[in-house]
Amino acid sequence: MAVLARSSSPSSLSKLLLRPHSFSSLRSFSSSAADDQRVLTIETSVPFTGHRIEPPSRAVDTTPAEILSFFRDMALMRRMEIAADSLYKAKLIRGFCHLYDGQEAVAVGMEAAITKRDGIITSYRDHCTFLGRGGTLLEAFAELMGRRDGCAKGKGGSMHFYRKEASYYGGHGIVGAQIPLGCGVAFAQKYSKDGSVTFALYGDGAANQGQLFEALNMAALLDLPAILVCENNHYGMGTAEWRAAKSPAYYKRGDYVPGLKVDGMDVLAVKQACIFAKEYALANGPIILEMDTYRYHGHSMSDPGSTYRTRDEISGVRQERDPIERVRKLILSHELASASELKDIEKEVRKEVDDAVAQAKECPMPDPSELFSNVYVKGFGAETFGPDRKEVRSVLP
Amino acid sequence: FFFLGPSIDRKMWGIARRKNLGQALQKVLPAGSMTVREALNSALDEEMSADHSFLDGLESTRISKGLLEKYGPDRVLDTPITEAGFAGIGVGAAYYGLRPVVKFMIFNFSMQAIDHIINSAAKSNCMSVGQISVPIVFRGPNGANAGVDVQHSQCYAAWYAHPDPVVFLENELLYGESFPISAEVFDSSFCLPIGKAKIEREGKYVTITSFSKMVGHALQVDTFKGISAEVDDIVRAVKRACYRSILMAATT
């Protein structure tokens, strides 16, 4: 029944990513569901738990088109991370690579709740958040492989994806540093009176950092529209949360700042929580969201991920709580699309990712002169050298 | 734009100074000179009025005197004594596009925030290939002070010698001293370039380079064992392009 695979190129298809309000472009499958704007109210899997705040209702308003876009976007992110895994093992990606598969619902649900004027700042596990903010697959893969067409011209790497025009402030390598930075962006948004908020994402590993509490204190004093989102995947590198935190109830750690615990594998719950948090933060100041989520890969590509947790645990989560499977069941139970249509979407997504990888592999490496560009905003004509002071030299503009 | 709350002994020391130096100096200041403190205050005032997004930090000493009343608490902020937090918030505001001035009580405390100064501020322009530049100034007293301990006396000039972000190293002992200035300095658009040394005094055979308080000591050296000495003040760019000036001075 469905007409699939529009003829547009991979990059333009990926530009259609994550725009739940432009459903007319998603004609590729079940045309009735893709355009369907009728409101569906679906309950989240578990209720929210609040700390010093009345949690929002479990009933989330959504539309069939939005749910289908959730499925497609999460499938795209999952494919991208798996492709990055293979590229890393093929040594086309070097250095660090921290994969987000399993946590896609957080990125996708958050985007559904906010605009591109709201800021997002996150840690080094940033590939999918970048995609959510409007980044393309080509930019992501090229950046991972250090090529010129990457979003940071190959100079940032896996941990430093930026997209300032979509208010995405990176991509940070230092654990916990993004939290005061995110509060600073929220300060600037409040100062500029532009009615937007900033989401500062961090993990359970960073939740014990002192600068988090310093920043939270100031954000609360100044009533900044800052939302601190703890993506609790229960392991900080290789350390389980109960061994790192005396109180692993991260949504309560704000003490005087209210918090909400959310099932981070349920994209609708994430969306509801983010809408609620945005409203709260604009009126009252900071709030903490704890997303209960899970990562299938290890901390990074150099971590197998099975030395500190059992394979049974990983496959158990995959079977019971996988965010994409949950949305698939939702779609099938509400008959928004058939199983084969969903399979076709996945095939399409796979092809898109493969095409982007092939295109990224063709991209050239950056020119050596890029070593000296963007080092300073104004270099004042200073001379710079490589370590031997002979061959590699330049004058900074 | 953010300020570190004062400790009690600092406040008392400040009062003692005011009694001994500040008021006395203000009465006898010749026209065409100002104290370092006044110079800082007027520079901050000028920049805050020129660019509405410029921010500053309140402190209970006289450098920010009058700025809170003039620009209001949205722009002049007193912060808790949490350097990592407020430096990070300052850098985050600079990411968005505001122009904060972050004040450390003394630069020794900047070590608690050094991750934000270096990793979040200094490296951002490079990592983001120009998407995020960080127009921030970190300022505060640096180096030697009178009678304070080792933990409060370190000089950070060599650590922070880069123009982007600007780290403005002052000297506490100089705040009350006045220096003669030319009339053009009072113009609100007067500014000096970063990156060039200033030749304080010409000389023939020896070049003494210095910055901050030590320039005053160097100037007191009239002749260096009978050899006339040139004194260069490299205050505007420690370690950077002033290598050129120093080299020129040394080879002529």
XYZ file of C-alpha atoms in Angstrom:
649
model
C 0.000 0.000 0.000
C 2.656 2.486 0.910
C 4.754 4.208 -1.682
C 8.296 4.178 -0.500
C 11.699 5.607 -1.091
C 11.393 9.039 -2.522
C 14.064 9.788 -5.014
C 15.720 12.549 -3.068
C 19.369 12.199 -2.153
C 20.493 10.990 1.272
C 21.521 14.387 2.514
C 18.208 15.986 1.774
C 16.405 13.054 3.316
C 18.409 13.499 6.436
C 17.490 17.164 6.444
C 13.939 16.051 6.954
C 15.089 14.556 10.172
C 13.379 15.495 13.336
C 10.849 18.002 12.189
C 7.735 16.554 13.697
C 5.706 19.500 12.526
C 6.431 19.176 8.835
C 4.743 15.898 8.321
C 3.774 16.417 4.716
C 7.314 15.594 3.694
C 7.032 12.111 5.167
C 4.874 10.732 2.418
C 7.120 7.750 1.932
C 4.982 5.377 3.948
C 1.389 4.982 4.940
C 0.246 8.296 3.604
C -2.693 8.430 5.931
C -0.579 8.078 9.044
C 2.189 10.315 7.801
C -0.139 13.258 7.448
C -2.316 12.306 10.285
C -2.573 15.183 12.672
C -5.324 13.876 14.854
C -4.407 13.978 18.455
C -3.732 10.697 20.164
C -3.361 10.518 23.877
C -1.017 7.832 25.020
C 0.052 6.976 28.512
C 3.689 6.768 29.408
C 5.029 3.420 30.537
C 5.574 4.504 34.122
C 4.382 7.583 35.974
C 6.760 10.443 36.659
C 8.262 10.867 40.108
C 8.671 14.384 41.385
C 10.936 15.954 43.940
C 9.504 19.155 45.389
C 7.202 19.424 42.441
C 3.892 18.035 41.262
C 4.783 15.754 38.325
C 2.999 16.175 34.992
C 0.302 13.828 33.829
C 1.165 10.468 32.316
C -1.125 11.141 29.396
C 0.857 12.540 26.490
C -0.706 14.204 23.484
C 0.841 13.251 20.213
C -0.107 12.558 16.620
C 0.451 9.522 14.403
C 2.748 11.554 12.231
C 4.849 12.480 15.206
C 5.093 8.895 16.385
C 6.212 7.762 12.960
C 8.807 10.489 12.884
C 10.043 9.331 16.278
C 10.466 5.846 14.875
C 12.353 7.026 11.828
C 14.582 9.422 13.709
C 15.553 6.933 16.359
C 16.198 4.272 13.738
C 18.447 6.717 11.911
C 20.396 7.503 15.055
C 20.737 3.820 15.896
C 22.032 3.053 12.410
C 24.458 5.937 12.559
C 25.968 4.753 15.805
C 26.286 1.185 14.572
C 27.971 2.427 11.405
C 30.330 4.510 13.532
C 31.194 1.361 15.469
C 32.210 -0.453 12.280
C 34.131 2.535 10.999
C 36.043 2.700 14.242
C 36.924 -0.976 14.058
C 38.058 -0.409 10.485
C 40.335 2.341 11.850
C 38.680 5.024 9.763
C 37.658 6.767 12.938
C 40.507 7.339 15.373
C 40.718 8.753 18.828
C 37.644 8.803 20.974
C 34.224 7.577 19.983
C 31.413 7.477 22.537
C 28.251 5.899 21.223
C 24.708 6.760 22.150
C 22.747 3.728 20.996
C 20.097 2.855 23.519
C 19.667 6.463 24.568
C 18.060 7.762 21.375
C 14.728 8.461 23.034
C 16.253 11.263 25.086
C 17.546 13.159 22.072
C 14.423 12.629 19.995
C 11.893 13.316 22.741
C 13.690 16.490 23.756
C 13.697 17.861 20.215
C 9.963 17.246 19.967
C 9.364 19.473 22.949
C 11.530 22.473 22.098
C 12.557 24.883 19.328
C 15.888 25.606 17.717
C 16.157 28.743 19.820
C 16.299 26.698 22.972
C 19.869 25.754 23.691
C 21.305 22.301 24.153
C 24.759 21.581 25.510
C 26.019 18.125 26.215
C 29.027 15.953 26.885
C 31.150 13.926 24.484
C 28.319 11.493 23.715
C 26.988 13.999 21.257
C 26.511 12.449 17.815
C 22.781 11.865 18.074
C 22.063 15.174 19.781
C 23.836 16.841 16.871
C 21.599 15.022 14.435
C 18.600 16.114 16.429
C 19.635 19.735 16.176
C 19.578 19.538 12.404
C 22.994 18.161 11.622
C 23.339 15.961 8.564
C 24.717 12.443 8.413
C 27.454 13.525 6.047
C 28.662 16.225 8.417
C 28.655 13.734 11.274
C 30.546 10.963 9.499
C 32.988 13.326 7.867
C 33.743 14.892 11.234
C 34.212 11.499 12.852
C 36.674 10.549 10.158
C 38.403 13.903 10.397
C 37.486 15.076 6.912
C 37.103 18.564 5.572
C 33.320 18.387 5.157
C 32.725 17.615 8.766
C 30.721 19.992 10.922
C 33.935 21.258 12.496
C 36.015 20.824 9.331
C 37.570 17.710 10.797
C 39.196 19.636 13.619
C 36.717 18.875 16.360
C 36.318 15.142 16.144
C 33.807 12.915 17.841
C 33.561 14.957 20.980
C 33.191 18.413 19.472
C 30.170 18.635 17.220
C 28.799 22.175 17.210
C 25.895 23.839 15.464
C 25.562 27.350 16.751
C 22.776 28.356 14.375
C 20.603 25.695 15.958
C 21.703 26.721 19.459
C 23.728 23.567 19.914
C 26.760 24.461 21.967
C 28.633 21.165 21.665
C 30.151 18.513 22.393
C 32.484 18.841 25.504
C 35.324 16.596 26.510
C 35.665 17.593 30.150
C 33.223 15.717 32.357
C 30.787 18.105 33.955
C 32.144 21.305 32.391
C 29.075 21.657 30.207
C 26.835 22.264 33.201
C 28.084 25.703 34.260
C 28.432 26.536 30.574
C 24.805 25.608 30.004
C 23.758 27.743 32.963
C 25.759 30.575 31.414
C 23.885 30.234 28.144
C 20.652 30.263 30.145
C 21.854 33.423 31.863
C 22.441 35.038 28.503
C 19.005 33.940 27.271
C 17.361 35.459 30.317
C 19.447 38.609 29.942
C 18.431 38.897 26.299
C 14.806 38.213 27.221
C 14.282 35.850 24.306
C 11.977 33.430 26.079
C 14.082 30.365 25.546
C 15.676 27.817 27.847
C 18.839 25.755 27.828
C 19.112 22.025 28.436
C 22.454 21.015 29.924
C 22.846 17.263 29.531
C 25.208 15.234 31.642
C 25.575 11.653 32.775
C 25.387 9.896 36.101
C 29.183 10.014 36.142
C 29.186 13.795 36.012
C 26.356 14.100 38.511
C 28.825 14.099 41.379
C 30.929 16.957 40.049
C 31.308 19.982 42.304
C 30.835 22.466 39.500
C 27.338 21.105 38.956
C 26.332 22.194 42.419
C 28.121 25.507 42.088
C 26.301 26.243 38.875
C 22.972 25.013 40.223
C 23.309 27.255 43.246
C 23.857 30.297 41.069
C 21.153 29.294 38.627
C 18.713 29.017 41.516
C 19.801 32.346 42.991
C 19.344 34.078 39.662
C 16.263 32.075 38.538
C 17.926 31.083 35.298
C 15.920 29.140 32.680
C 18.332 26.229 32.912
C 17.220 22.603 32.777
C 19.788 20.107 33.971
C 19.171 16.728 32.392
C 20.928 13.747 33.906
C 21.079 10.958 31.324
C 21.412 8.208 33.852
C 22.659 5.142 32.026
C 23.696 3.702 35.387
C 27.392 3.450 34.622
C 29.915 6.245 34.823
C 32.590 4.828 32.534
C 32.995 1.470 34.290
C 31.642 2.392 37.684
C 28.102 1.508 38.593
C 26.021 4.363 39.967
C 25.566 2.810 43.374
C 29.338 2.684 43.782
C 29.904 6.257 42.714
C 27.056 8.104 44.388
C 25.917 7.854 47.951
C 22.549 9.009 46.703
C 21.884 7.752 43.150
C 18.510 9.504 43.109
C 19.922 12.173 40.833
C 16.652 14.012 40.432
C 16.703 14.687 44.164
C 20.284 15.856 44.317
C 19.313 19.418 43.561
C 17.902 19.615 47.076
C 16.173 22.999 46.880
C 15.822 22.692 43.111
C 12.864 20.562 42.026
C 13.433 17.411 40.038
C 11.599 14.887 37.948
C 12.457 11.287 37.291
C 11.554 10.151 33.785
C 11.708 6.830 31.949
C 14.351 7.784 29.432
C 13.573 4.838 27.162
C 10.071 6.108 26.523
C 10.207 8.874 23.964
C 6.757 10.176 24.832
C 7.666 10.476 28.499
C 10.788 12.404 27.571
C 8.754 14.742 25.405
C 6.224 15.352 28.139
C 8.898 15.972 30.734
C 10.756 18.443 28.523
C 7.608 20.426 27.745
C 6.836 20.540 31.435
C 10.392 21.499 32.351
C 10.552 24.284 29.779
C 7.391 25.833 31.106
C 8.629 25.550 34.646
C 12.091 26.929 33.948
C 10.821 29.976 32.114
C 8.598 30.859 35.031
C 10.577 29.759 38.032
C 14.184 28.895 37.443
C 16.199 25.706 37.262
C 14.837 22.178 37.353
C 16.546 18.796 37.146
C 15.341 15.969 34.931
C 16.715 12.492 35.480
C 16.321 10.292 32.408
C 16.488 6.624 33.295
C 18.209 5.253 30.218
C 20.825 2.726 29.087
C 23.677 2.490 26.633
C 24.324 -0.755 24.817
C 27.909 -0.047 23.919
C 30.622 0.455 26.463
C 31.628 3.906 27.626
C 33.727 4.374 24.506
C 35.057 2.202 21.745
C 37.978 1.134 23.878
C 35.604 -0.267 26.479
C 33.904 -3.586 25.670
C 31.145 -2.740 28.123
C 30.921 -6.217 29.532
C 33.580 -6.217 32.208
C 31.417 -4.333 34.655
C 28.010 -5.556 33.582
C 26.682 -8.867 32.384
C 25.681 -9.617 28.826
C 22.373 -10.797 30.210
C 21.725 -7.380 31.611
C 22.456 -5.731 28.286
C 20.307 -8.120 26.297
C 17.589 -7.911 28.926
C 17.315 -4.161 28.494
C 17.406 -4.578 24.748
C 14.475 -6.941 24.872
C 12.332 -5.169 27.392
C 13.087 -1.485 27.238
C 14.518 -0.710 23.817
C 13.121 2.685 22.765
C 12.728 1.824 19.108
C 10.938 -1.429 19.833
C 8.612 0.372 22.178
C 7.606 2.806 19.471
C 7.271 -0.037 16.990
C 4.822 -1.801 19.297
C 2.927 1.438 19.773
C 2.632 1.968 16.035
C 1.477 -1.571 15.449
C -0.987 -1.606 18.294
C -2.555 1.643 17.142
C -2.375 0.432 13.541
C -0.599 3.520 12.335
C 1.512 1.495 9.933
C 2.090 -2.146 9.138
C 5.100 -4.168 10.196
C 6.392 -4.340 6.657
C 6.129 -0.599 6.294
C 8.240 -0.171 9.367
C 10.760 -2.639 7.993
C 10.869 -0.588 4.839
C 11.595 2.544 6.807
C 14.465 0.773 8.478
C 15.835 -0.337 5.130
C 15.572 3.185 3.827
C 17.379 4.521 6.848
C 20.083 1.945 6.460
C 20.621 2.931 2.877
C 20.761 6.568 3.817
C 23.437 5.896 6.390
C 25.425 3.726 3.995
C 25.303 6.410 1.347
C 26.437 9.052 3.802
C 29.324 6.864 4.935
C 30.389 6.271 1.334
C 30.211 9.970 0.620
C 32.160 10.834 3.746
C 34.867 8.352 2.855
C 35.396 10.234 -0.380
C 35.916 13.555 1.393
C 39.444 14.898 1.488
C 41.405 15.422 4.664
C 41.865 19.014 5.799
C 44.704 21.035 4.365
C 47.736 21.294 6.703
C 47.249 25.060 6.853
C 44.143 24.321 8.938
C 46.504 23.658 11.839
C 46.828 27.398 12.146
C 43.328 28.625 11.407
C 40.800 29.552 14.076
C 43.406 29.255 16.809
C 42.667 32.804 17.860
C 39.941 35.139 16.734
C 42.687 37.696 16.076
C 46.208 36.363 15.938
C 47.930 39.775 15.831
C 50.359 38.544 13.230
C 52.123 36.235 15.611
C 54.380 33.636 14.091
C 53.762 30.039 14.960
C 55.879 26.971 14.424
C 55.735 23.245 14.581
C 57.999 21.541 17.090
C 61.064 21.546 14.844
C 60.675 25.279 14.100
C 61.678 24.679 10.517
C 59.180 23.059 8.249
C 55.826 23.913 9.652
C 55.452 27.658 10.067
C 52.720 30.177 9.674
C 51.694 33.682 10.578
C 48.404 33.982 12.407
C 46.230 36.674 10.852
C 30.392 40.191 35.629
C 30.789 37.711 38.359
C 32.554 38.415 41.481
C 33.892 36.474 44.251
C 32.598 37.561 47.613
C 35.221 39.223 49.795
C 36.798 37.479 52.682
C 36.758 39.265 55.978
C 40.463 40.015 56.237
C 40.457 41.482 52.758
C 37.705 43.862 53.725
C 39.643 45.048 56.741
C 42.784 45.401 54.731
C 40.836 47.408 52.183
C 39.582 49.758 54.867
C 43.091 50.258 56.180
C 44.321 51.081 52.706
C 41.529 53.509 52.093
C 42.390 55.327 55.262
C 46.052 55.517 54.486
C 46.187 56.041 50.789
C 42.896 56.473 49.002
C 41.468 59.522 50.591
C 44.800 61.209 51.010
C 45.624 60.625 47.380
C 42.306 61.840 46.129
C 42.836 65.192 47.735
C 46.227 65.816 46.217
C 45.801 64.207 42.791
C 47.224 66.470 40.145
C 45.042 67.103 37.135
C 45.768 64.653 34.369
C 46.494 61.659 36.485
C 44.466 58.870 37.936
C 44.978 55.898 40.163
C 45.083 52.434 38.694
C 41.837 51.750 40.471
C 40.170 54.730 38.867
C 41.558 53.768 35.511
C 40.027 50.299 35.819
C 36.751 51.758 36.981
C 36.509 54.216 34.137
C 37.491 51.591 31.570
C 34.762 49.271 32.784
C 32.285 52.117 32.847
C 33.111 53.168 29.296
C 32.815 49.672 27.907
C 29.594 48.945 29.717
C 27.994 52.069 28.339
C 29.266 51.452 24.830
C 27.989 47.921 24.504
C 24.758 47.131 26.274
C 25.644 43.498 26.633
C 28.810 44.101 28.587
C 28.800 42.769 32.091
C 30.893 43.203 35.152
C 31.368 41.891 38.626
C 30.570 43.753 41.765
C 33.153 43.880 44.451
C 33.192 45.730 47.653
C 36.409 47.505 46.752
C 36.327 50.667 44.776
C 37.087 49.327 41.312
C 33.418 48.805 40.601
C 32.369 51.856 42.517
C 29.238 53.341 41.059
C 28.761 50.650 38.435
C 26.058 48.777 40.310
C 24.033 51.946 40.739
C 24.538 52.933 37.150
C 23.890 49.629 35.388
C 21.792 47.696 37.813
C 21.984 44.235 39.329
C 21.236 42.501 36.017
C 24.588 43.623 34.724
C 26.740 43.832 37.801
C 26.617 40.594 39.695
C 27.895 39.535 43.040
C 28.451 35.806 43.123
C 29.116 33.100 45.691
C 32.691 32.015 46.279
C 32.552 29.297 43.662
C 35.126 30.002 40.970
C 34.557 26.947 38.827
C 30.858 27.690 38.778
C 30.935 31.377 38.038
C 33.776 31.195 35.555
C 31.859 28.479 33.710
C 28.684 30.546 33.737
C 30.654 33.506 32.391
C 32.081 31.433 29.564
C 28.623 30.049 28.782
C 27.227 33.569 28.516
C 30.103 34.419 26.163
C 29.189 31.372 24.040
C 25.768 32.941 23.545
C 27.338 36.279 22.586
C 27.402 38.444 25.682
C 30.686 40.038 26.782
C 31.344 39.197 30.393
C 34.146 40.375 32.618
C 34.844 37.725 35.210
C 36.702 38.851 38.218
C 38.787 36.601 40.420
C 39.583 37.890 43.854
C 43.159 37.025 43.133
C 44.504 34.944 40.329
C 45.523 32.166 42.629
C 41.836 31.320 42.828
C 41.681 31.085 39.081
C 43.293 27.688 39.430
C 39.946 26.409 40.604
C 38.457 27.631 37.375
C 41.397 26.951 35.097
C 39.521 24.200 33.264
C 36.960 26.749 32.137
C 39.544 29.378 31.236
C 41.570 26.979 29.116
C 39.321 24.146 27.943
C 35.995 25.930 27.706
C 37.111 29.424 26.739
C 40.522 29.365 25.089
C 40.021 26.276 22.979
C 36.455 26.844 21.825
C 37.202 28.982 18.825
C 39.525 26.331 17.485
C 37.325 23.311 18.269
C 34.239 24.894 16.792
C 36.138 26.406 13.837
C 34.957 29.891 14.588
C 31.310 29.117 15.409
C 31.887 29.874 19.056
C 34.390 32.556 19.890
C 34.525 33.589 23.497
C 34.660 37.373 23.989
C 35.375 37.228 27.696
C 37.833 38.989 29.971
C 39.107 37.365 33.128
C 40.621 39.940 35.397
C 41.955 40.285 38.885
C 45.026 40.951 40.969
C 48.015 38.794 40.285
C 51.411 38.239 41.757
C 53.055 39.749 44.752
C 51.119 41.363 47.514
C 52.070 42.758 50.888
C 52.471 40.166 53.586
C 50.124 37.518 52.256
C 51.092 33.901 52.163
C 52.531 31.753 49.437
C 49.144 30.456 48.366
C 48.017 33.992 47.596
C 51.125 35.342 45.941
C 51.772 33.386 42.783
C 52.203 35.176 39.497
C 50.247 33.610 36.627
C 51.595 35.646 33.772
C 53.353 32.755 32.130
C 50.338 30.511 32.506
C 47.923 32.831 30.816
C 50.000 34.654 28.240
C 47.570 34.625 25.284
C 45.215 37.254 23.886
C 42.196 35.042 23.397
C 40.472 34.973 25.876
C 41.880 38.053 27.496
C 43.268 37.435 30.933
C 43.961 40.753 32.519
C 46.493 40.510 35.296
C 46.518 43.413 37.685
C 48.520 44.090 40.773
C 46.811 44.770 44.030
C 49.563 46.928 45.413
C 49.221 49.305 42.520
C 45.528 49.980 42.777
C 46.020 53.052 44.888
C 48.960 54.493 43.029
C 48.419 57.259 40.604
C 50.184 57.827 37.344
C 50.198 60.766 34.972
C 48.120 60.350 31.832
C 47.638 62.393 28.725
C 44.401 64.146 27.878
C 43.475 61.739 25.104
C 43.057 58.945 27.625
C 39.894 60.569 28.890
C 38.226 60.093 25.529
C 35.828 57.152 25.784
C 37.027 55.549 22.580
C 40.685 55.594 23.548
C 42.222 52.172 23.485
C 45.629 50.630 23.272
C 46.663 47.736 21.073
C 47.314 44.354 22.556
C 50.555 42.826 21.440
C 52.986 45.721 21.404
C 55.414 46.551 24.136
C 55.652 50.092 25.361
C 59.051 51.612 25.729
C 58.941 53.373 29.045
C 62.343 54.871 28.796
C 64.908 54.836 26.073
C 68.362 53.585 26.797
C 71.448 52.445 24.975
C 73.104 49.323 26.194
C 70.780 47.196 28.251
C 67.140 46.307 27.842
C 65.100 45.513 30.906
C 61.717 44.013 30.138
C 59.051 43.749 32.722
C 55.366 44.090 33.388
C 53.002 45.258 36.068
C 54.509 46.407 39.341
C 58.038 45.460 38.399
C 58.123 48.140 35.730
C 58.082 50.676 38.520
C 61.043 49.000 40.166
C 62.857 48.737 36.847
C 62.382 52.438 36.169
C 64.087 53.203 39.426
C 67.239 51.702 38.017
C 68.740 54.865 36.670
C 71.792 53.389 35.216
C 72.769 49.774 35.437
C 76.296 49.980 36.816
C 76.941 52.983 34.678
C 75.319 51.535 31.553
C 72.219 53.348 30.449
C 69.231 51.042 30.463
C 66.088 50.959 28.406
C 62.942 49.800 30.115
C 60.226 48.084 28.129
C 56.818 47.617 29.595
C 55.396 44.468 28.087
C 52.225 44.752 30.091
C 50.067 44.544 27.050
C 51.116 41.207 25.816
C 53.207 39.101 28.014
C 55.113 36.647 25.886
C 53.340 37.329 22.621
C 54.306 39.580 19.766
C 56.411 41.719 22.014
C 59.203 39.246 21.394
C 59.711 41.372 18.332
C 60.023 44.568 20.325
C 62.403 42.967 22.741
C 64.504 41.560 19.939
C 64.614 44.940 18.251
C 65.597 46.608 21.444
C 68.294 44.062 22.139
C 69.865 44.238 18.704
C 70.069 48.011 18.414
